[in-house]
Tab-separated table of C-alpha atoms and ligand atoms in Angstrom:
chain	number	residue	atom	x	y	z
D	599	MET	CA	12.132	110.925	267.226
D	600	ALA	CA	15.583	109.871	268.315
D	601	ALA	CA	17.700	107.895	265.682
D	602	LEU	CA	17.223	104.367	266.298
D	603	ARG	CA	19.565	101.528	265.998
D	604	SER	CA	18.682	98.389	264.188
D	605	PRO	CA	17.259	95.786	266.514
D	606	ILE	CA	18.645	93.043	264.138
D	607	PRO	CA	22.433	93.190	264.242
D	608	ILE	CA	23.705	94.667	260.823
D	609	GLU	CA	26.001	91.550	260.354
D	610	GLU	CA	22.962	89.281	260.368
D	611	LEU	CA	21.021	91.625	257.828
D	612	ALA	CA	24.264	91.713	255.639
D	613	ARG	CA	23.934	87.973	254.935
D	614	SER	CA	21.037	88.736	252.540
D	615	SER	CA	22.979	91.009	250.350
D	616	GLY	CA	25.363	90.259	247.451
D	617	GLU	CA	24.828	87.833	244.774
D	618	PHE	CA	21.726	85.482	244.828
D	619	SER	CA	24.188	82.560	244.856
D	620	THR	CA	25.327	83.017	248.343
D	621	ALA	CA	22.627	85.451	249.856
D	622	VAL	CA	20.073	84.146	252.420
D	623	GLY	CA	16.667	85.726	252.922
D	624	LEU	CA	16.241	88.418	255.292
D	625	PRO	CA	15.751	87.525	258.751
D	626	PRO	CA	11.913	86.807	259.420
D	627	ALA	CA	11.812	89.624	262.069
D	628	ALA	CA	12.512	92.009	259.234
D	629	TYR	CA	8.920	91.147	258.072
D	630	SER	CA	7.333	90.666	261.513
D	631	ASP	CA	9.093	92.918	264.327
D	632	PRO	CA	7.093	96.312	265.022
D	633	GLY	CA	10.656	97.626	266.483
D	634	PHE	CA	12.478	96.783	263.299
D	635	PHE	CA	9.758	98.396	261.400
D	636	GLU	CA	10.253	101.696	263.435
D	637	PHE	CA	13.938	101.423	262.430
D	638	GLU	CA	13.072	100.434	258.861
D	639	MET	CA	10.821	103.465	258.429
D	640	GLN	CA	13.590	105.821	259.397
D	641	ALA	CA	16.198	104.061	257.478
D	642	VAL	CA	14.347	103.804	254.393
D	643	TYR	CA	10.990	105.916	253.834
D	644	GLU	CA	12.065	108.970	255.661
D	645	ARG	CA	15.245	109.191	253.723
D	646	GLU	CA	14.507	107.911	250.255
D	647	TRP	CA	12.206	109.125	247.391
D	648	ILE	CA	8.675	108.057	247.875
D	649	CYS	CA	6.360	107.925	244.576
D	650	VAL	CA	3.142	109.464	245.399
D	651	GLY	CA	1.483	109.203	241.809
D	652	ARG	CA	1.701	110.697	238.434
D	653	ALA	CA	1.679	114.508	237.542
D	654	ASP	CA	-0.911	113.539	234.696
D	655	GLN	CA	-3.543	112.720	237.603
D	656	ILE	CA	-3.540	116.520	238.276
D	657	PRO	CA	-3.322	118.099	234.729
D	658	ASP	CA	-4.651	121.723	235.355
D	659	PRO	CA	-4.055	124.223	237.974
D	660	GLY	CA	-6.213	123.572	241.110
D	661	ASP	CA	-6.408	120.039	240.634
D	662	PHE	CA	-5.611	117.773	243.856
D	663	TYR	CA	-5.766	114.703	245.365
D	664	THR	CA	-4.716	113.577	248.866
D	665	ILE	CA	-2.205	110.821	249.901
D	666	THR	CA	-0.880	109.319	253.280
D	667	VAL	CA	2.809	108.818	253.324
D	668	VAL	CA	4.720	107.243	256.579
D	669	GLY	CA	1.443	107.822	258.445
D	670	GLU	CA	1.198	111.680	257.354
D	671	PRO	CA	-1.558	113.019	255.516
D	672	PHE	CA	-0.483	115.225	252.507
D	673	ILE	CA	-2.122	117.290	249.386
D	674	VAL	CA	-0.729	116.864	245.752
D	675	ALA	CA	-1.939	120.018	244.045
D	676	ARG	CA	-0.918	121.712	241.096
D	677	ASN	CA	-0.538	125.443	241.688
D	678	LYS	CA	-1.394	128.467	239.405
D	679	GLN	CA	2.195	128.237	237.815
D	680	GLY	CA	1.433	124.773	236.891
D	681	GLU	CA	4.103	123.185	239.555
D	682	VAL	CA	3.191	120.288	241.622
D	683	ASN	CA	3.269	120.952	245.340
D	684	VAL	CA	3.109	118.181	248.014
D	685	MET	CA	2.171	119.712	251.329
D	686	SER	CA	1.049	118.672	254.561
D	687	SER	CA	-2.934	118.873	255.008
D	688	VAL	CA	-2.362	119.331	258.877
D	689	CYS	CA	-3.960	122.812	259.620
D	690	GLN	CA	-1.335	125.215	261.255
D	691	HIS	CA	-4.141	126.173	263.532
D	692	ARG	CA	-5.213	123.258	265.573
D	693	ALA	CA	-3.932	120.379	263.678
D	694	MET	CA	-7.197	119.215	261.989
D	695	CYS	CA	-6.784	117.583	258.526
D	696	ILE	CA	-7.943	120.374	256.116
D	697	THR	CA	-9.274	118.015	253.418
D	698	ALA	CA	-11.620	116.088	256.109
D	699	PRO	CA	-15.256	116.176	255.396
D	700	ALA	CA	-17.072	118.613	257.913
D	701	GLN	CA	-19.626	116.057	258.740
D	702	ARG	CA	-19.594	112.074	258.679
D	703	THR	CA	-22.062	109.296	259.618
D	704	PRO	CA	-21.940	107.592	262.688
D	705	ALA	CA	-20.416	104.526	261.269
D	706	GLU	CA	-17.270	106.921	260.285
D	707	TRP	CA	-17.122	108.909	263.375
D	708	PHE	CA	-13.980	107.336	264.596
D	709	GLU	CA	-12.354	106.657	261.467
D	710	LEU	CA	-9.545	108.672	259.763
D	711	PRO	CA	-10.507	111.304	257.252
D	712	PRO	CA	-10.699	109.358	253.891
D	713	GLU	CA	-8.453	110.217	250.739
D	714	THR	CA	-10.121	112.578	248.214
D	715	SER	CA	-9.467	114.408	245.156
D	716	GLY	CA	-10.790	117.540	243.422
D	717	HIS	CA	-10.358	121.023	242.047
D	718	GLY	CA	-10.276	124.374	243.624
D	719	ASN	CA	-8.310	127.462	244.378
D	720	THR	CA	-8.064	126.985	248.237
D	721	PHE	CA	-8.247	124.471	250.706
D	722	ARG	CA	-10.398	125.289	253.695
D	723	CYS	CA	-10.178	123.635	257.030
D	724	PRO	CA	-13.582	122.511	258.040
D	725	TYR	CA	-12.951	123.220	261.670
D	726	HIS	CA	-12.186	126.846	261.953
D	727	TRP	CA	-12.188	127.880	258.390
D	728	TRP	CA	-8.527	128.795	258.194
D	729	THR	CA	-7.939	128.841	254.365
D	730	TYR	CA	-4.879	127.961	252.378
D	731	ASP	CA	-3.802	128.579	248.658
D	732	LEU	CA	-2.444	126.113	246.165
D	733	ASP	CA	1.134	126.870	247.451
D	734	GLY	CA	-0.090	126.105	251.139
D	735	ARG	CA	-0.039	129.948	252.027
D	736	LEU	CA	-2.474	130.989	254.894
D	737	VAL	CA	-4.883	133.340	252.902
D	738	GLY	CA	-7.638	133.304	255.527
D	739	ALA	CA	-8.043	133.125	259.297
D	740	PRO	CA	-11.337	134.473	260.647
D	741	ASP	CA	-11.438	136.583	263.672
D	742	MET	CA	-7.711	136.431	264.533
D	743	ASP	CA	-7.601	140.282	264.782
D	744	ARG	CA	-7.130	140.648	268.597
D	745	THR	CA	-4.512	137.832	268.607
D	746	THR	CA	-1.096	139.710	269.400
D	747	GLY	CA	1.393	139.399	266.777
D	748	PHE	CA	-0.708	137.244	264.548
D	749	ASP	CA	0.234	137.639	260.830
D	750	LYS	CA	-1.026	135.293	258.348
D	751	SER	CA	1.944	135.726	256.057
D	752	ASP	CA	4.146	133.786	258.608
D	753	ILE	CA	1.986	130.687	258.125
D	754	ARG	CA	2.050	127.998	255.458
D	755	LEU	CA	1.466	124.219	255.170
D	756	PRO	CA	4.735	122.460	255.343
D	757	ARG	CA	5.884	121.273	251.930
D	758	LEU	CA	8.082	118.237	251.093
D	759	ARG	CA	10.829	118.179	248.599
D	760	THR	CA	9.440	117.078	245.220
D	761	GLU	CA	11.040	115.517	242.129
D	762	THR	CA	9.320	114.376	238.949
D	763	TRP	CA	10.869	111.359	236.812
D	764	GLN	CA	9.113	110.202	234.002
D	765	GLY	CA	5.866	111.765	234.884
D	766	PHE	CA	5.780	110.228	238.343
D	767	ILE	CA	5.894	112.627	241.397
D	768	PHE	CA	8.235	111.698	244.172
D	769	VAL	CA	8.770	113.371	247.660
D	770	ASN	CA	11.627	113.160	250.302
D	771	PHE	CA	11.425	113.805	253.940
D	772	ASP	CA	15.085	114.512	253.801
D	773	ALA	CA	16.003	117.993	252.631
D	774	GLY	CA	19.655	116.762	252.106
D	775	ALA	CA	19.030	113.582	250.117
D	776	GLU	CA	20.660	113.266	246.595
D	777	PRO	CA	18.354	114.086	243.560
D	778	LEU	CA	16.905	110.910	242.262
D	779	SER	CA	16.703	111.287	238.325
D	780	PRO	CA	20.500	111.265	237.718
D	781	ARG	CA	20.779	107.950	239.323
D	782	LEU	CA	17.965	106.400	237.017
D	783	GLY	CA	20.097	106.671	233.663
D	784	ARG	CA	20.317	102.985	233.008
D	785	LEU	CA	16.587	102.590	233.663
D	786	ASP	CA	15.901	105.600	231.512
D	787	GLU	CA	17.742	103.879	228.730
D	788	ALA	CA	15.993	100.526	229.106
D	789	LEU	CA	12.548	102.075	229.105
D	790	ALA	CA	13.210	104.862	226.619
D	791	ASN	CA	10.812	103.723	223.823
D	792	PHE	CA	7.874	103.609	226.101
D	793	CYS	CA	7.939	107.328	226.283
D	794	ILE	CA	6.486	106.955	229.984
D	795	GLU	CA	6.792	110.745	230.518
D	796	ASP	CA	3.996	111.281	227.764
D	797	MET	CA	1.778	108.341	229.101
D	798	VAL	CA	-1.619	108.950	230.639
D	799	THR	CA	-2.956	107.562	233.852
D	800	VAL	CA	-6.196	105.683	233.601
D	801	ASP	CA	-8.469	104.277	236.326
D	802	PRO	CA	-6.149	104.923	239.665
D	803	ALA	CA	-7.244	102.943	242.605
D	804	THR	CA	-6.174	102.714	246.170
D	805	VAL	CA	-6.480	99.734	248.342
D	806	PRO	CA	-5.896	100.330	251.964
D	807	GLY	CA	-4.975	97.707	254.608
D	808	LEU	CA	-3.274	94.869	252.527
D	809	PRO	CA	-2.317	92.618	255.432
D	810	PHE	CA	1.328	91.881	254.633
D	811	ASN	CA	4.618	93.626	255.005
D	812	TRP	CA	5.382	95.908	252.327
D	813	LYS	CA	8.541	94.316	251.337
D	814	ILE	CA	6.611	90.965	250.473
D	815	MET	CA	4.440	93.084	247.900
D	816	ALA	CA	7.491	94.399	246.286
D	817	GLU	CA	9.228	91.041	246.087
D	818	ASN	CA	6.345	89.339	244.844
D	819	PHE	CA	5.923	92.008	242.059
D	820	MET	CA	9.611	91.778	241.003
D	821	GLU	CA	10.845	88.028	241.302
D	822	GLY	CA	10.489	86.047	238.173
D	823	TYR	CA	10.720	82.542	239.946
D	824	HIS	CA	7.150	82.130	240.859
D	825	PRO	CA	5.246	82.928	237.710
D	826	SER	CA	5.863	79.471	236.035
D	827	ARG	CA	4.775	77.725	239.413
D	828	LEU	CA	2.119	79.936	241.104
D	829	HIS	CA	0.752	81.328	237.890
D	830	LYS	CA	1.043	78.049	235.766
D	831	GLY	CA	-0.940	78.366	232.614
D	832	ILE	CA	-1.594	82.022	232.725
D	833	HIS	CA	1.791	83.054	232.647
D	834	ASP	CA	3.158	80.652	230.237
D	835	PHE	CA	3.739	82.880	227.565
D	836	ALA	CA	6.426	84.668	229.797
D	837	PRO	CA	8.212	81.651	231.442
D	838	SER	CA	10.268	81.790	234.651
D	839	SER	CA	13.235	80.429	232.515
D	840	GLY	CA	13.146	83.786	230.696
D	841	ALA	CA	13.832	85.860	233.586
D	842	GLU	CA	16.749	88.154	233.348
D	843	TYR	CA	17.725	91.142	235.656
D	844	ALA	CA	20.131	94.005	235.283
D	845	PRO	CA	22.753	93.699	237.480
D	846	TYR	CA	22.734	96.019	240.475
D	847	GLU	CA	25.391	98.405	241.252
D	848	PRO	CA	25.850	100.303	244.541
D	849	GLY	CA	24.567	103.930	243.965
D	850	ASP	CA	21.683	102.606	241.505
D	851	ALA	CA	18.340	103.818	242.452
D	852	ALA	CA	16.342	101.265	240.470
D	853	LEU	CA	16.169	97.487	240.026
D	854	PHE	CA	14.970	96.235	236.782
D	855	GLY	CA	14.647	93.261	234.311
D	856	ALA	CA	12.458	91.306	231.981
D	857	MET	CA	10.710	87.994	231.511
D	858	HIS	CA	11.354	86.999	227.874
D	859	ALA	CA	8.316	85.671	226.149
D	860	ILE	CA	7.698	82.724	223.860
D	861	HIS	CA	5.846	84.883	221.260
D	862	PRO	CA	5.721	88.583	220.680
D	863	ASP	CA	2.953	91.043	221.987
D	864	GLY	CA	2.087	89.139	225.006
D	865	GLY	CA	-0.204	90.350	227.532
D	866	PHE	CA	-1.564	89.301	231.051
D	867	ASN	CA	-5.090	88.185	230.279
D	868	PRO	CA	-6.773	84.954	228.993
D	869	THR	CA	-5.733	85.641	225.337
D	870	GLU	CA	-2.060	85.735	226.263
D	871	LYS	CA	-1.900	88.663	223.706
D	872	ILE	CA	-2.009	92.408	223.972
D	873	ILE	CA	-5.504	93.877	224.010
D	874	PHE	CA	-4.781	97.487	223.166
D	875	PRO	CA	-2.768	98.976	220.193
D	876	LEU	CA	0.980	97.916	220.111
D	877	ILE	CA	3.070	100.832	221.380
D	878	GLU	CA	4.402	101.902	218.079
D	879	THR	CA	7.996	103.184	219.342
D	880	LEU	CA	8.984	99.500	220.514
D	881	THR	CA	11.593	97.722	218.893
D	882	GLU	CA	11.282	93.950	217.748
D	883	PRO	CA	13.156	92.721	220.851
D	884	GLU	CA	11.068	94.897	222.934
D	885	ARG	CA	7.777	93.213	221.742
D	886	TRP	CA	9.097	89.744	223.019
D	887	LYS	CA	9.258	90.703	226.635
D	888	ILE	CA	7.694	91.827	229.596
D	889	GLN	CA	9.418	94.371	231.668
D	890	PHE	CA	9.615	95.159	235.354
D	891	ALA	CA	11.119	98.177	237.305
D	892	TYR	CA	11.325	98.917	240.948
D	893	ILE	CA	12.404	102.323	242.223
D	894	PRO	CA	12.605	101.288	245.722
D	895	PRO	CA	11.158	101.730	248.140
D	896	SER	CA	7.757	102.595	246.773
D	897	LEU	CA	7.281	102.484	243.111
D	898	LEU	CA	6.691	99.313	240.971
D	899	ILE	CA	6.159	99.267	237.048
D	900	GLY	CA	5.249	96.485	234.836
D	901	LEU	CA	5.508	97.127	230.954
D	902	GLN	CA	3.832	95.233	228.460
D	903	PRO	CA	4.038	95.807	224.662
D	904	ASP	CA	0.779	97.640	224.679
D	905	SER	CA	0.642	99.502	228.045
D	906	ALA	CA	2.187	99.616	231.518
D	907	PHE	CA	0.995	99.706	234.877
D	908	TRP	CA	2.338	101.074	238.298
D	909	PHE	CA	1.922	100.202	241.948
D	910	THR	CA	2.861	102.633	244.904
D	911	VAL	CA	3.654	100.877	248.252
D	912	GLN	CA	2.806	103.064	251.428
D	913	PRO	CA	3.508	100.908	254.578
D	914	THR	CA	1.142	101.519	257.471
D	915	SER	CA	2.622	99.202	259.979
D	916	VAL	CA	4.909	96.031	260.035
D	917	ASP	CA	1.733	94.118	259.163
D	918	SER	CA	0.168	96.144	256.594
D	919	HIS	CA	0.328	98.665	253.604
D	920	THR	CA	-1.728	100.827	251.323
D	921	LEU	CA	-1.353	100.006	247.651
D	922	SER	CA	-2.336	102.428	244.851
D	923	MET	CA	-2.268	101.203	241.195
D	924	ALA	CA	-3.185	102.536	237.572
D	925	TYR	CA	-2.551	101.637	234.241
D	926	ILE	CA	-0.693	104.028	231.927
D	927	PHE	CA	-1.027	104.288	228.162
D	928	PRO	CA	0.272	106.209	225.119
D	929	PRO	CA	-2.153	109.298	224.923
D	930	SER	CA	-3.885	107.932	221.818
D	931	THR	CA	-4.741	104.496	223.403
D	932	PRO	CA	-7.580	105.866	225.651
D	933	GLN	CA	-9.190	107.296	222.376
D	934	ILE	CA	-9.692	103.869	220.589
D	935	HIS	CA	-12.960	102.259	219.713
D	936	LEU	CA	-14.181	100.029	222.736
D	937	PHE	CA	-11.535	101.130	225.139
D	938	ALA	CA	-13.563	100.997	228.243
D	939	GLU	CA	-14.617	97.410	227.259
D	940	LYS	CA	-11.006	96.371	226.430
D	941	LEU	CA	-9.936	97.927	229.886
D	942	HIS	CA	-12.443	95.926	231.618
D	943	ALA	CA	-11.165	92.914	230.136
D	944	ALA	CA	-7.444	93.871	230.883
D	945	ILE	CA	-8.432	94.489	234.596
D	946	GLN	CA	-10.203	91.085	234.723
D	947	GLY	CA	-6.989	89.622	233.443
D	948	VAL	CA	-5.009	91.110	236.126
D	949	GLU	CA	-7.602	89.855	238.527
D	950	LEU	CA	-6.432	86.280	237.726
D	951	PHE	CA	-2.996	87.117	238.920
D	952	ASN	CA	-4.248	88.839	242.024
D	953	ASN	CA	-6.219	85.739	242.928
D	954	GLN	CA	-3.169	83.934	243.376
D	955	ASP	CA	-0.718	86.557	244.538
D	956	LEU	CA	-2.492	88.433	247.195
D	957	PRO	CA	-3.585	85.469	249.172
D	958	THR	CA	0.020	83.927	248.643
D	959	ASN	CA	1.552	87.253	249.997
D	960	THR	CA	-0.996	86.982	253.123
D	961	ALA	CA	0.273	83.531	253.799
D	962	VAL	CA	3.857	84.368	253.433
D	963	HIS	CA	3.516	87.182	255.922
D	964	ALA	CA	1.959	84.706	258.486
D	965	GLY	CA	4.733	82.500	257.757
D	966	MET	CA	7.195	84.885	258.411
D	967	LYS	CA	5.999	85.198	262.093
D	968	SER	CA	6.479	81.464	262.377
D	969	ARG	CA	9.058	79.963	264.768
D	970	PHE	CA	9.950	77.811	261.778
D	971	ALA	CA	10.259	80.768	259.211
D	972	PRO	CA	13.372	80.232	257.178
D	973	ARG	CA	16.076	82.462	255.686
D	974	GLY	CA	15.618	80.729	252.649
D	975	ARG	CA	18.087	80.349	249.682
D	976	TYR	CA	17.352	82.015	246.234
D	977	SER	CA	17.128	80.855	242.450
D	978	TRP	CA	18.715	82.764	239.827
D	979	GLN	CA	15.265	83.487	238.534
D	980	GLU	CA	14.993	85.726	241.573
D	981	SER	CA	18.252	87.402	241.767
D	982	VAL	CA	16.437	90.580	242.034
D	983	LEU	CA	15.664	89.822	245.701
D	984	ALA	CA	19.365	89.547	246.655
D	985	SER	CA	19.690	92.881	244.763
D	986	PHE	CA	16.863	94.577	246.726
D	987	ASN	CA	18.470	93.187	249.994
D	988	THR	CA	21.744	94.877	249.062
D	989	TRP	CA	19.812	98.197	248.483
D	990	LEU	CA	17.971	97.752	251.789
D	991	VAL	CA	21.181	96.759	253.708
D	992	GLU	CA	22.930	99.671	252.368
D	993	ARG	CA	20.217	101.953	254.197
D	994	TYR	CA	19.946	99.855	257.152
D	995	ALA	CA	23.636	99.974	257.954
D	996	ALA	CA	23.989	103.601	257.282
D	997	ALA	CA	20.832	104.439	259.577
D	998	ASP	CA	22.418	102.278	262.382
D	999	GLU	CA	25.762	103.917	262.024
D	1000	ARG	CA	23.986	107.450	262.097
D	1001	ALA	CA	22.063	106.343	265.269
D	1002	ARG	CA	25.330	104.973	266.764
D	1003	ALA	CA	27.243	107.929	266.278
D	1004	ALA	CA	24.568	110.146	267.607
D	1005	ALA	CA	24.523	108.165	270.812
P	1375	FE2	FE1	2.687	86.760	240.614
């Protein structure tokens, strides 16, 4: 597709950049205009590092799961050498999704193939049985012997560039993109004592079709202004007055900060205390806060003194996204007595927040479509939103400039 210009003037978008004290919210059309969404996908999701999950979700060679990124179906698989490949699941014969079921019920006939996971040595397209190995090489193509010049070894599933940071798998559609990890040094330092790379994923879940713009999800996750209001009562142990964010500088690949708590070892559940064993490597000050990190555009991480959790955000339209989420724990935690019961209690605790955040996000999205939608001002407790805008506008401006130069 041709490079798109921004349908919203860059000068207008730029009013949302900089310090929270002077910035205004992004233009409502940035949350609601399908044309802006097309531009934004080119400017952001097709050029930046997109998190597709954790390497520990596929610990053994042959383990795989599927994921859809920017509307494209992919397989995330560990090969025989132990490396993680992220490759297109579009068969290079007739474009069937190779991980689709061979048969579905009438209610599913016209739905897209479901996400799946499993273990195997090859992927066989259900349509004509073209078969690919764990590196995407075509290793089987029945009855192609009379086809002139056909050579299996010429064909493989397209692979995306991948990078792993702290156990998270990232992909990039842009072969020329700067590596990610070297730009995450300050975040690495801030989170070092969590030993995130060694943590294990528990209970990953994917929720498709969340009916609000992807940025509304990220903003709600990161900003510390609403917890003492929308979550009054259940978030009181980590009040909004304790919100503090690391300053954002151009070139940073992460936004992060913390909510300082009024007691140590707080947790997001009705006891307001951690449920799992304390992460032993944390310092005393680290026990007195809840930390939040965002590696835009897709990965959100929350860190409590006993555990962490992550969300990945995959936009599907201007009005919707798919959210994947999971807990991560130190490897010893899932072995404790009554772990499953404690996990159940923790998930129920998070539900209290979701019951407030998810309908709020849905209503905010509807509000952004109103003729009366504001470009509102920011509190210091949500200064991270101005930083996020700054990150976005850098990308919007660069993409608009590339499109202008190309035209
Ligand atoms: Fe919230």
